Amino acid sequence: MILKVDHVGIAVKSLEDRLDFWHDALGMGLTGTETVPTEGVRVAFLAAGDSRIELLEASRPDSPVAKFVDKRGEGIHHITFQVEAIQPVLDRLRARGIPLLDDTPRPGAGGTMVAFLHPRAAGGVLVELVERPAQVGSGPGKIGAGDAVLVYLRDPHEKMWGVLRERDASGLTIEGLDLASFDAWTAQVERGESGITPSVLFLPMARVERVLLDRGTRHLPSLSDGFLRRTGRTVQSELE
């Protein structure tokens, strides 16, 4: 029924301010940011072993997270469990008389489907269930939409950086630029200037030699980490 603790959601006033602690001080890898219009939030995910921390910043004043922060301040908002398929779990819980906030799943971050149980079901704890889509790739380094990636191309040889938008048998669609231009783009954003602009690019699979996650370590930051530290923004939020 429950596969694992997927993430712990923490309501914050500002993603950028709280990333100073979770990302910079603790050294947790930032795996992506996204705006979820249905929930009225901007989210940032940070890796915590097999689980994650999800920081939630309200994107509109009437969202549940905005109301939570207004009433209780910043803090733990919910705990999320990954399940194989949400609807059968909801049906089983409903049959047992467990109060639900969602009778059917709805879209969540990263192409997931999510549903919430009523807090009184767990003694005041807001519990979320998440069903993840089939992931692209194989092995522990799976790559999905929204991830920052490095793409090595052949015929001719090129190196690209970008945020993955789509991937199928025909090729990759990224929003990005030539790797050699990344530092100049970062400096431009840091100064608040315009000029270099990442583009939406389709890269045919016949040209793709390698695709790597733009993921660093505590001692060797990724390109995306460097962008965040210099500009105060994640690459995903800059490209929204």
Short mmCIF file of N, CA and C in Angstrom, two decimals, residues 4 6 18 48 108 115 124 185-186 192 219 223 235:
data_model
loop_
_atom_site.label_atom_id
_atom_site.label_comp_id
_atom_site.label_asym_id
_atom_site.label_seq_id
_atom_site.Cartn_x
_atom_site.Cartn_y
_atom_site.Cartn_z
N LYS A 4 6.86 4.30 0.29
CA LYS A 4 7.88 4.98 1.08
C LYS A 4 7.37 6.36 1.47
N ASP A 6 7.58 9.83 0.66
CA ASP A 6 8.04 10.52 -0.55
C ASP A 6 8.70 11.85 -0.18
N ARG A 18 14.73 30.47 2.42
CA ARG A 18 14.88 29.19 3.13
C ARG A 18 15.89 28.27 2.45
N ALA A 48 16.86 14.13 0.11
CA ALA A 48 17.17 13.66 1.46
C ALA A 48 17.23 12.14 1.41
N GLY A 108 -0.41 17.07 -9.48
CA GLY A 108 0.55 17.65 -8.56
C GLY A 108 1.82 18.04 -9.29
N ALA A 115 -3.48 13.25 -3.69
CA ALA A 115 -4.75 13.36 -2.97
C ALA A 115 -4.42 13.53 -1.49
N GLY A 124 -4.66 15.22 13.37
CA GLY A 124 -4.20 16.58 13.12
C GLY A 124 -3.08 16.69 12.10
N TRP A 185 25.63 33.80 -19.31
CA TRP A 185 24.20 33.99 -19.01
C TRP A 185 23.99 34.22 -17.52
N THR A 186 24.70 33.45 -16.69
CA THR A 186 24.58 33.62 -15.24
C THR A 186 25.01 35.02 -14.82
N GLY A 192 21.33 41.77 -13.77
CA GLY A 192 20.02 42.27 -14.14
C GLY A 192 19.97 42.80 -15.55
N HIS A 219 30.98 19.38 -2.27
CA HIS A 219 32.29 19.97 -2.53
C HIS A 219 32.45 20.46 -3.96
N LEU A 223 26.26 23.30 -12.07
CA LEU A 223 26.05 24.60 -12.71
C LEU A 223 24.82 25.28 -12.13
N VAL A 235 17.47 27.97 -11.55
CA VAL A 235 17.39 28.05 -13.01
C VAL A 235 15.96 27.77 -13.47
#
